Structure formats: C-alpha cells, structure tokens
Amino acid sequence: MADEKNGGRLSDASDYSSEDEGTEDYRRGGYHAVRVGDTFKNGSYVIQSKLGWGHFSTVWLAWDTLNSDHLALMMELLGMMPRKIALGGRYSRDYFNRQGELRHIRRLRFWPLGKVLMEKYEFSEEDAVAMQDFITPILEFVPEKRPTAAQCLTHPWMNPVPRSLKASSSPRRLKEEEEEEEARDENRSKEKDEREAMEVGVGNIAIDGSELKTSAREGRQSARSDLRT
C-alpha cells in the first residue's frame, strides 16, 4: 500500500505505532495481513519486523531459519563453535549473540560423529572411532587447524581400510558380480544333475547284471535236470 502521508515513498517502521497491519485497505486477491512471528514456506521464513511501506505493498523483514538450522547441525556434530569464529563474519550478528551462542536456536542436542555412525549407520565401535578420527579434523571450525590433503592421505584410516568395511563397487561392477554368481550357481546345478544321472545309470547297470546272472544260473540248472531225466 502507498503511504499517502509521505507521498508514496517507503516509510520507516518507526513512524508507526503497530507492527501489525490492518486489513481495511486490502483488495481481493492481494496480499494477506502479516504479523510478526508468522511463518512461511513450511517454517523456512519467520517474520521479524516491519521495514516500512512501499508503493504497492508493505515491506517486512523475514528471517531465513534454514541457515540457523545448518549452524545448529554443525555444532551438534562437532561441538560449540569458537566465539572468535562465530563472531568474526560479516553476518555473524544475524545468527549469534555476543556470547557466540545461536540467536534463534536455544537448545542443541549434541550427537558426535562416532555415535552417529554406530547408532544410525550400525558401524562397529572400532570402525566408527577410526572414521571419526579421520573426518572430524577435516571439519574443524578453525581453518588453520584442518589437516592438509597430504596429511589426510597418510592417516591410518586410509590405509589399511578397517576390517569390517568393504570397498565400494560401482553399479556396473556390482552387476557383473551378480552375473558371475548366477553363472556359478547354474554350473553347480548342472554338475549336481550330471552326478545324479550318472549314479542312476550305474545303479541300473548293476541291477541288470545281477538279473542276467540269475537267469543264466537257472538255465544251467534246468539243463542238468533234463539230462538226468
């Protein structure tokens, strides 16, 4: 809405006594009334204050909560950010108070990387500790304390690979391994069928042979009886 009192120019919020906006001048299909504390886009933005009135609408200051969430997740994983780092950025005051604590998020639920790996991803304690020892220094808040690439390559976690971890395979290699395993299963099945067929054949030969011997013996006995008669 245009501010007729100021000739349509943008007015400072301090010129007005209320942060809330009336609806008497709103038009159908236009903007709805906004109040401090309202949230938008599934809570991603929170209205902080009214900046003033423009020619067509009111100007509000909205806080991007996702940035604070990101900082909170970092500290829950790695511990509190050093005060010097927290307050050393251009926009630090937007996210941190004078003590270096998050301005908009009060409670943090600390979950160190080692516990994340064991509780969420079911790593063994040995592998979780080894991986945490490798990754945590890389994520250090103070850049000067982070290891170099050369130092990372010499870390024990890189060589040898923890015993319970297997090197990841590409999707193509995984498909090849599956096909090889299927071929081995098929060969084993064929060999089993051939052995069973061979055993059945040997059994038939043995049975036929004993029948022939019995028949010949009976024939000789019959011939002897005829001669005696």
XYZ file of N, CA and C in Angstrom:
687
model
N 0.838 -1.191 0.000
C 0.000 0.000 0.000
C 0.872 1.240 0.000
N 0.452 2.285 -0.713
C 1.206 3.528 -0.736
C 0.921 4.322 0.522
N 1.940 4.974 1.014
C 1.782 5.801 2.202
C 1.497 7.225 1.751
N 0.204 7.640 1.781
C -0.168 8.958 1.287
C 0.472 10.061 2.118
N 0.698 9.804 3.389
C 1.284 10.806 4.269
C 2.680 11.201 3.827
N 3.391 10.274 3.191
C 4.757 10.529 2.752
C 4.878 10.546 1.237
N 3.798 10.790 0.557
C 3.852 10.901 -0.892
C 4.157 9.607 -1.594
N 3.811 8.490 -1.008
C 4.024 7.200 -1.650
C 5.413 6.639 -1.456
N 6.291 7.339 -0.751
C 7.653 6.822 -0.580
C 7.679 5.751 0.509
N 8.783 4.987 0.551
C 8.952 3.957 1.562
C 9.165 4.625 2.904
N 8.370 4.255 3.896
C 8.446 4.882 5.210
C 9.090 3.947 6.203
N 9.789 4.493 7.159
C 10.440 3.701 8.185
C 9.400 3.176 9.158
N 9.634 1.949 9.660
C 8.659 1.338 10.553
C 8.493 2.126 11.838
N 9.512 2.885 12.233
C 9.433 3.635 13.484
C 8.402 4.752 13.426
N 7.910 5.092 12.219
C 6.895 6.133 12.085
C 5.531 5.652 12.540
N 5.410 4.346 12.797
C 4.097 3.788 13.101
C 4.148 3.072 14.440
N 3.025 3.041 15.085
C 2.988 2.523 16.450
C 2.782 1.017 16.513
N 2.324 0.382 15.438
C 1.989 -1.039 15.485
C 2.762 -1.828 14.436
N 3.178 -3.040 14.828
C 3.831 -3.944 13.889
C 2.799 -4.743 13.102
N 1.563 -4.734 13.568
C 0.503 -5.467 12.886
C -0.194 -4.570 11.883
N -0.714 -5.188 10.877
C -1.279 -4.457 9.754
C -2.777 -4.686 9.664
N -3.537 -3.628 9.486
C -4.975 -3.776 9.333
C -5.334 -4.285 7.951
N -6.554 -4.726 7.800
C -6.973 -5.321 6.525
C -7.972 -4.452 5.769
N -8.255 -3.245 6.283
C -9.302 -2.438 5.651
C -8.943 -1.999 4.239
N -7.640 -1.865 3.945
C -7.230 -1.415 2.615
C -6.814 -2.568 1.699
N -6.972 -3.814 2.147
C -6.585 -4.953 1.321
C -7.648 -5.221 0.265
N -7.201 -5.630 -0.899
C -8.101 -5.949 -2.002
C -8.174 -7.462 -2.200
N -9.275 -7.920 -2.725
C -9.451 -9.345 -3.000
C -8.382 -9.811 -3.982
N -7.698 -10.914 -3.644
C -6.640 -11.438 -4.495
C -5.288 -10.817 -4.213
N -5.238 -9.843 -3.314
C -3.959 -9.223 -2.983
C -3.285 -9.932 -1.826
N -2.364 -9.238 -1.165
C -1.633 -9.819 -0.048
C -2.512 -9.896 1.187
N -2.258 -10.902 2.025
C -2.980 -11.041 3.285
C -2.220 -10.317 4.386
N -2.903 -10.090 5.490
C -2.269 -9.409 6.621
C -1.114 -10.245 7.161
N -0.045 -9.578 7.527
C 1.146 -10.241 8.049
C 1.414 -9.712 9.450
N 1.829 -10.598 10.344
C 2.152 -10.196 11.706
C 3.513 -10.751 12.086
N 4.170 -10.084 13.005
C 5.468 -10.546 13.496
C 5.306 -11.944 14.087
N 6.195 -12.854 13.700
C 6.130 -14.231 14.174
C 5.481 -15.185 13.196
N 4.790 -14.652 12.167
C 4.210 -15.527 11.150
C 5.313 -16.273 10.409
N 5.023 -17.502 9.983
C 5.997 -18.306 9.247
C 5.484 -18.577 7.845
N 6.428 -18.756 6.931
C 6.096 -19.013 5.533
C 6.977 -20.132 4.997
N 6.505 -20.770 3.944
C 7.249 -21.826 3.258
C 7.675 -22.913 4.245
N 6.665 -23.489 4.905
C 6.883 -24.598 5.842
C 7.866 -24.245 6.951
N 7.781 -23.025 7.427
C 8.627 -22.620 8.539
C 10.011 -22.157 8.157
N 10.299 -22.073 6.863
C 11.638 -21.663 6.434
C 11.902 -20.184 6.714
N 10.843 -19.381 6.739
C 10.997 -17.943 6.967
C 10.068 -17.501 8.094
N 10.597 -16.666 8.980
C 9.835 -16.127 10.108
C 9.870 -14.608 10.027
N 8.696 -13.968 10.112
C 8.623 -12.512 10.055
C 9.227 -11.920 11.325
N 10.208 -11.018 11.150
C 10.907 -10.411 12.280
C 10.371 -9.023 12.617
N 10.206 -8.196 11.605
C 9.748 -6.827 11.859
C 9.276 -6.199 10.557
N 8.606 -5.068 10.701
C 8.136 -4.320 9.539
C 9.180 -3.264 9.186
N 9.620 -3.279 7.934
C 10.620 -2.306 7.497
C 9.977 -1.000 7.055
N 8.803 -1.075 6.470
C 8.145 0.141 6.018
C 7.084 -0.157 4.980
N 6.593 0.901 4.344
C 5.529 0.768 3.350
C 6.042 1.215 1.986
N 5.839 0.388 0.989
C 6.228 0.755 -0.362
C 5.031 1.270 -1.140
N 5.196 1.427 -2.450
C 4.127 1.993 -3.276
C 2.963 1.021 -3.446
N 3.293 -0.298 -3.504
C 2.246 -1.280 -3.740
C 2.017 -2.215 -2.553
N 2.940 -2.290 -1.639
C 2.784 -3.244 -0.540
C 3.649 -2.838 0.647
N 3.436 -3.545 1.744
C 4.238 -3.331 2.942
C 5.507 -4.167 2.851
N 6.608 -3.655 3.375
C 7.889 -4.358 3.329
C 8.188 -4.924 4.708
N 8.425 -6.230 4.740
C 8.710 -6.912 6.002
C 10.096 -7.539 5.958
N 10.696 -7.677 7.141
C 11.972 -8.377 7.271
C 11.676 -9.808 7.705
N 12.099 -10.779 6.892
C 11.872 -12.197 7.201
C 13.204 -12.871 7.490
N 13.185 -13.762 8.464
C 14.389 -14.475 8.875
C 14.423 -15.850 8.224
N 15.563 -16.178 7.613
C 15.745 -17.488 6.989
C 16.187 -18.471 8.068
N 15.277 -19.326 8.506
C 15.592 -20.234 9.612
C 16.516 -21.371 9.208
N 16.598 -21.681 7.918
C 17.415 -22.819 7.492
C 18.894 -22.582 7.748
N 19.351 -21.322 7.655
C 20.751 -21.036 7.940
C 21.077 -21.343 9.396
N 20.177 -20.955 10.298
C 20.383 -21.259 11.710
C 20.348 -22.760 11.951
N 19.455 -23.456 11.260
C 19.394 -24.915 11.394
C 20.704 -25.556 10.965
N 21.279 -25.056 9.885
C 22.542 -25.592 9.393
C 23.647 -25.407 10.424
N 23.733 -24.217 10.994
C 24.742 -23.949 12.015
C 24.523 -24.833 13.241
N 23.263 -25.025 13.609
C 22.959 -25.868 14.766
C 23.389 -27.309 14.518
N 23.136 -27.823 13.320
C 23.537 -29.193 12.989
C 25.048 -29.351 13.032
N 25.761 -28.345 12.561
C 27.221 -28.395 12.595
C 27.731 -28.492 14.029
N 27.155 -27.680 14.918
C 27.630 -27.668 16.300
C 27.179 -28.905 17.067
N 26.022 -29.452 16.733
C 25.590 -30.691 17.379
C 26.523 -31.844 17.031
N 27.108 -31.799 15.858
C 28.020 -32.856 15.417
C 29.448 -32.625 15.896
N 29.904 -31.361 15.856
C 31.321 -31.052 16.079
C 31.602 -30.336 17.388
N 30.569 -29.935 18.109
C 30.770 -29.159 19.329
C 30.579 -27.672 19.069
N 30.636 -26.885 20.135
C 30.385 -25.451 20.019
C 31.440 -24.769 19.151
N 30.983 -23.823 18.366
C 31.884 -23.053 17.514
C 32.662 -22.052 18.369
N 33.971 -21.934 18.173
C 34.744 -20.946 18.929
C 34.153 -19.548 18.760
N 34.119 -18.784 19.843
C 33.493 -17.460 19.818
C 34.133 -16.557 18.772
N 35.436 -16.663 18.617
C 36.139 -15.824 17.640
C 35.651 -16.111 16.224
N 35.402 -17.374 15.921
C 34.905 -17.748 14.598
C 33.441 -17.352 14.453
N 32.654 -17.595 15.490
C 31.224 -17.303 15.420
C 30.949 -15.826 15.181
N 31.756 -14.955 15.783
C 31.517 -13.510 15.686
C 32.427 -12.823 14.678
N 33.182 -13.593 13.921
C 34.147 -12.993 13.005
C 33.656 -12.772 11.594
N 32.417 -13.136 11.294
C 31.905 -12.999 9.937
C 31.097 -11.733 9.731
N 30.839 -11.438 8.489
C 30.104 -10.220 8.134
C 28.672 -10.250 8.659
N 28.049 -11.418 8.636
C 26.660 -11.540 9.073
C 26.536 -12.283 10.402
N 27.613 -12.340 11.163
C 27.602 -13.094 12.418
C 26.515 -12.634 13.369
N 26.295 -11.324 13.451
C 25.314 -10.788 14.398
C 23.892 -11.225 14.058
N 23.681 -11.638 12.817
C 22.351 -12.119 12.441
C 22.058 -13.498 13.024
N 23.119 -14.248 13.339
C 22.948 -15.623 13.786
C 23.401 -15.866 15.219
N 24.346 -15.063 15.711
C 24.916 -15.286 17.041
C 24.722 -14.064 17.930
N 24.604 -14.313 19.241
C 24.588 -13.205 20.192
C 26.023 -12.864 20.596
N 26.183 -11.975 21.549
C 27.527 -11.518 21.916
C 28.370 -12.610 22.561
N 27.723 -13.612 23.109
C 28.456 -14.722 23.731
C 28.856 -15.799 22.719
N 28.494 -15.613 21.460
C 28.815 -16.604 20.449
C 27.835 -17.755 20.405
N 26.664 -17.575 21.021
C 25.628 -18.601 21.005
C 24.613 -18.286 19.916
N 23.959 -19.320 19.415
C 22.960 -19.111 18.371
C 21.841 -18.208 18.882
N 21.486 -17.250 18.084
C 20.493 -16.266 18.494
C 19.064 -16.827 18.458
N 18.776 -17.707 17.505
C 17.399 -18.151 17.298
C 17.154 -19.600 17.697
N 18.181 -20.328 18.046
C 18.024 -21.719 18.487
C 18.686 -21.855 19.848
N 17.907 -22.213 20.844
C 18.406 -22.231 22.216
C 18.956 -23.586 22.637
N 18.267 -24.638 22.248
C 18.660 -25.960 22.725
C 19.331 -26.755 21.609
N 20.483 -27.287 21.926
C 21.206 -28.141 20.978
C 21.255 -29.562 21.527
N 21.087 -30.521 20.647
C 21.187 -31.928 21.031
C 22.455 -32.499 20.406
N 23.494 -32.545 21.195
C 24.802 -32.954 20.678
C 24.803 -34.451 20.365
N 25.305 -34.780 19.184
C 25.377 -36.168 18.696
C 26.684 -36.316 17.925
N 27.779 -36.656 18.608
C 29.091 -36.742 17.951
C 29.088 -37.735 16.793
N 30.027 -37.544 15.885
C 30.080 -38.356 14.672
C 30.198 -39.843 14.975
N 31.027 -40.194 15.965
C 31.199 -41.604 16.293
C 29.890 -42.275 16.676
N 29.088 -41.593 17.486
C 27.798 -42.150 17.898
C 26.818 -42.186 16.732
N 26.888 -41.184 15.859
C 26.026 -41.186 14.670
C 26.305 -42.429 13.829
N 27.584 -42.721 13.629
C 27.962 -43.872 12.803
C 27.510 -45.185 13.427
N 27.617 -45.291 14.761
C 27.242 -46.541 15.423
C 25.729 -46.681 15.562
N 25.060 -45.601 15.979
C 23.635 -45.694 16.288
C 22.754 -45.610 15.047
N 23.140 -44.805 14.077
C 22.301 -44.631 12.890
C 22.720 -45.541 11.744
N 24.032 -45.715 11.560
C 24.519 -46.478 10.407
C 25.087 -47.840 10.790
N 25.007 -48.201 12.077
C 25.370 -49.534 12.570
C 26.825 -49.896 12.285
N 27.725 -48.934 12.408
C 29.152 -49.218 12.325
C 29.585 -49.925 13.606
N 30.638 -50.727 13.500
C 31.237 -51.269 14.710
C 31.941 -50.129 15.448
N 32.166 -50.304 16.738
C 32.814 -49.241 17.523
C 34.215 -48.948 16.988
N 34.935 -49.994 16.602
C 36.296 -49.815 16.082
C 36.303 -48.967 14.814
N 35.413 -49.290 13.881
C 35.362 -48.542 12.622
C 34.852 -47.122 12.833
N 33.874 -46.967 13.732
C 33.317 -45.634 13.990
C 34.368 -44.706 14.584
N 35.130 -45.212 15.536
C 36.178 -44.393 16.162
C 37.251 -44.028 15.142
N 37.643 -44.994 14.307
C 38.679 -44.735 13.302
C 38.212 -43.701 12.283
N 36.969 -43.824 11.835
C 36.451 -42.885 10.842
C 36.265 -41.494 11.444
N 35.809 -41.438 12.686
C 35.655 -40.146 13.359
C 37.004 -39.449 13.507
N 38.027 -40.210 13.842
C 39.363 -39.644 13.999
C 39.884 -39.077 12.685
N 39.423 -39.635 11.570
C 39.852 -39.149 10.255
C 39.046 -37.933 9.801
N 37.718 -37.978 9.979
C 36.847 -36.945 9.410
C 36.757 -35.691 10.272
N 36.689 -35.849 11.597
C 36.463 -34.692 12.470
C 37.492 -33.582 12.281
N 38.799 -33.875 12.188
C 39.759 -32.784 11.964
C 39.528 -32.041 10.648
N 39.023 -32.733 9.635
C 38.759 -32.087 8.343
C 37.643 -31.054 8.475
N 36.708 -31.288 9.402
C 35.567 -30.397 9.604
C 35.815 -29.361 10.698
N 37.033 -29.226 11.130
C 37.387 -28.269 12.185
C 36.917 -26.862 11.823
N 36.305 -26.152 12.801
C 35.808 -24.795 12.557
C 36.938 -23.823 12.219
N 38.076 -23.983 12.859
C 39.212 -23.079 12.626
C 40.001 -23.597 11.429
N 40.011 -22.889 10.309
C 40.670 -23.383 9.091
C 42.129 -23.766 9.297
N 42.853 -23.006 10.122
C 44.283 -23.274 10.316
C 44.542 -24.612 11.000
N 43.551 -25.146 11.676
C 43.731 -26.409 12.390
C 43.382 -27.627 11.533
N 42.866 -27.405 10.350
C 42.489 -28.520 9.488
C 43.727 -29.157 8.865
N 43.735 -30.483 8.694
C 44.888 -31.149 8.080
C 44.955 -30.867 6.584
N 46.150 -30.979 6.041
C 46.327 -30.816 4.598
C 45.908 -32.109 3.894
N 45.799 -32.042 2.577
C 45.440 -33.233 1.800
C 46.495 -34.321 1.966
N 47.767 -33.917 1.998
C 48.854 -34.890 2.167
C 48.755 -35.580 3.524
N 48.423 -34.823 4.557
C 48.276 -35.418 5.884
C 47.094 -36.378 5.936
N 46.033 -36.042 5.236
C 44.868 -36.934 5.196
C 45.216 -38.267 4.540
N 46.025 -38.220 3.499
C 46.381 -39.445 2.779
C 47.250 -40.379 3.615
N 47.951 -39.832 4.593
C 48.809 -40.666 5.442
C 48.099 -41.118 6.713
N 46.852 -40.764 6.864
C 46.110 -41.150 8.073
C 45.888 -42.663 8.084
N 45.989 -43.313 9.248
C 45.808 -44.770 9.330
C 44.470 -45.257 8.783
N 43.435 -44.418 8.850
C 42.132 -44.858 8.356
C 42.145 -45.078 6.848
N 43.036 -44.383 6.138
C 43.111 -44.530 4.690
C 43.801 -45.821 4.282
N 44.720 -46.289 5.095
C 45.471 -47.497 4.740
C 46.027 -48.141 6.010
N 45.588 -49.326 6.391
C 44.628 -50.141 5.647
C 43.190 -49.733 5.927
N 42.268 -50.217 5.065
C 40.844 -49.995 5.270
C 40.402 -50.817 6.474
N 39.552 -50.286 7.361
C 39.055 -51.065 8.504
C 38.525 -52.425 8.070
N 38.773 -53.423 8.903
C 38.497 -54.808 8.514
C 37.039 -55.062 8.153
N 36.128 -54.469 8.889
C 34.716 -54.773 8.655
C 34.101 -53.955 7.538
N 34.900 -53.049 6.932
C 34.381 -52.252 5.830
C 34.853 -52.838 4.508
N 33.982 -52.901 3.544
C 34.328 -53.386 2.218
C 34.416 -52.213 1.263
N 35.370 -52.292 0.351
C 35.492 -51.225 -0.643
C 34.234 -51.194 -1.500
N 33.734 -50.006 -1.739
C 32.503 -49.875 -2.515
C 32.764 -50.189 -3.981
N 31.797 -50.811 -4.623
C 31.902 -51.153 -6.035
C 30.970 -50.266 -6.839
N 31.340 -50.060 -8.092
C 30.488 -49.269 -8.967
C 29.264 -50.095 -9.337
N 28.156 -49.442 -9.736
C 26.958 -50.196 -10.143
C 27.240 -51.202 -11.247
N 28.133 -50.839 -12.171
C 28.461 -51.757 -13.265
C 29.167 -52.992 -12.733
N 30.122 -52.777 -11.802
C 30.854 -53.898 -11.235
C 29.930 -54.788 -10.403
N 28.996 -54.170 -9.672
C 28.047 -54.946 -8.887
C 27.203 -55.846 -9.784
N 26.794 -55.325 -10.945
C 26.007 -56.121 -11.880
C 26.835 -57.280 -12.413
N 28.115 -57.016 -12.729
C 28.996 -58.081 -13.215
C 29.166 -59.168 -12.158
N 29.319 -58.761 -10.890
C 29.476 -59.733 -9.815
C 28.220 -60.587 -9.658
N 27.052 -59.951 -9.794
C 25.805 -60.711 -9.706
C 25.693 -61.721 -10.837
N 26.069 -61.317 -12.061
C 26.012 -62.230 -13.200
C 26.990 -63.389 -13.015
N 28.191 -63.098 -12.486
C 29.171 -64.154 -12.243
C 28.653 -65.146 -11.208
N 28.018 -64.633 -10.158
C 27.480 -65.509 -9.121
C 26.355 -66.380 -9.675
N 25.500 -65.811 -10.523
C 24.427 -66.589 -11.145
C 24.998 -67.682 -12.042
N 26.067 -67.365 -12.786
C 26.695 -68.368 -13.653
C 27.287 -69.501 -12.826
N 27.919 -69.155 -11.686
C 28.481 -70.197 -10.821
C 27.377 -71.085 -10.253
N 26.263 -70.477 -9.850
C 25.146 -71.273 -9.326
C 24.597 -72.212 -10.395
N 24.508 -71.724 -11.630
C 23.998 -72.549 -12.722
C 24.931 -73.722 -13.007
N 26.250 -73.469 -12.989
C 27.218 -74.546 -13.220
C 27.145 -75.591 -12.115
N 27.021 -75.125 -10.861
C 26.922 -76.070 -9.751
C 25.666 -76.928 -9.882
N 24.565 -76.311 -10.334
C 23.323 -77.064 -10.508
C 23.459 -78.123 -11.606
N 24.132 -77.753 -12.725
C 24.332 -78.708 -13.816
C 25.200 -79.876 -13.365
N 26.278 -79.587 -12.632
C 27.170 -80.646 -12.157
C 26.427 -81.604 -11.234
N 25.564 -81.045 -10.386
C 24.792 -81.893 -9.479
C 23.852 -82.812 -10.256
N 23.176 -82.249 -11.271
C 22.266 -83.067 -12.087
C 23.017 -84.171 -12.816
N 24.225 -83.848 -13.337
C 25.011 -84.858 -14.052
C 25.445 -85.978 -13.116
N 25.849 -85.620 -11.880
C 26.260 -86.657 -10.926
C 25.097 -87.576 -10.580
N 23.933 -86.972 -10.367
C 22.767 -87.787 -10.028
C 22.387 -88.708 -11.182
N 22.477 -88.207 -12.426
C 22.151 -89.040 -13.588
C 23.139 -90.188 -13.726
N 24.419 -89.913 -13.449
C 25.444 -90.957 -13.544
C 25.218 -92.027 -12.482
N 24.863 -91.619 -11.275
C 24.624 -92.589 -10.203
C 23.430 -93.480 -10.536
N 22.395 -92.891 -11.112
C 21.227 -93.684 -11.510
C 21.603 -94.686 -12.591
N 22.441 -94.274 -13.564
C 22.855 -95.170 -14.639
C 23.673 -96.335 -14.121
N 24.595 -96.080 -13.203
C 25.407 -97.150 -12.620
C 24.526 -98.129 -11.862
N 23.536 -97.615 -11.160
C 22.618 -98.492 -10.425
C 21.838 -99.396 -11.361
N 21.398 -98.876 -12.487
C 20.657 -99.690 -13.456
C 21.527 -100.791 -14.029
N 22.803 -100.438 -14.317
C 23.721 -101.456 -14.860
C 23.913 -102.578 -13.860
N 24.076 -102.255 -12.599
C 24.285 -103.275 -11.568
C 23.062 -104.174 -11.442
N 21.888 -103.558 -11.474
C 20.654 -104.345 -11.365
C 20.502 -105.266 -12.562
N 20.720 -104.770 -13.789
C 20.596 -105.587 -14.995
C 21.599 -106.721 -14.973
N 22.813 -106.471 -14.513
C 23.842 -107.510 -14.472
C 23.465 -108.641 -13.544
N 22.922 -108.326 -12.376
C 22.530 -109.388 -11.433
C 21.371 -110.197 -11.992
N 20.456 -109.556 -12.710
C 19.340 -110.293 -13.315
C 19.833 -111.271 -14.376
N 20.840 -110.846 -15.182
C 21.382 -111.737 -16.215
C 22.052 -112.947 -15.588
N 22.802 -112.744 -14.509
C 23.484 -113.854 -13.840
C 22.469 -114.841 -13.273
N 21.421 -114.326 -12.691
C 20.386 -115.204 -12.119
C 19.711 -116.023 -13.219
N 19.428 -115.420 -14.351
C 18.773 -116.112 -15.461
C 19.672 -117.206 -16.029
N 20.976 -116.930 -16.149
C 21.910 -117.934 -16.684
C 22.029 -119.110 -15.735
N 22.073 -118.833 -14.436
C 22.190 -119.911 -13.451
C 20.957 -120.810 -13.486
N 19.808 -120.211 -13.606
C 18.579 -121.004 -13.675
C 18.547 -121.862 -14.951
N 19.099 -121.327 -16.059
C 19.114 -122.103 -17.312
C 20.006 -123.327 -17.207
N 21.179 -123.186 -16.545
C 22.092 -124.317 -16.395
C 21.469 -125.388 -15.516
N 20.815 -124.957 -14.452
C 20.178 -125.940 -13.569
C 19.072 -126.710 -14.305
N 18.343 -126.043 -15.161
C 17.270 -126.705 -15.919
C 17.844 -127.725 -16.899
N 18.992 -127.402 -17.503
C 19.615 -128.328 -18.462
C 20.095 -129.581 -17.758
N 20.676 -129.449 -16.572
C 21.154 -130.609 -15.821
C 19.977 -131.533 -15.475
N 18.883 -130.935 -15.107
C 17.697 -131.746 -14.755
C 17.205 -132.549 -15.950
N 17.261 -131.974 -17.118
C 16.804 -132.675 -18.313
C 17.714 -133.853 -18.632
N 19.025 -133.689 -18.456
C 19.962 -134.767 -18.743
C 19.747 -135.941 -17.801
N 19.511 -135.667 -16.541
C 19.295 -136.725 -15.568
C 18.021 -137.506 -15.898
N 17.054 -136.789 -16.370
C 15.797 -137.457 -16.699
C 15.988 -138.373 -17.907
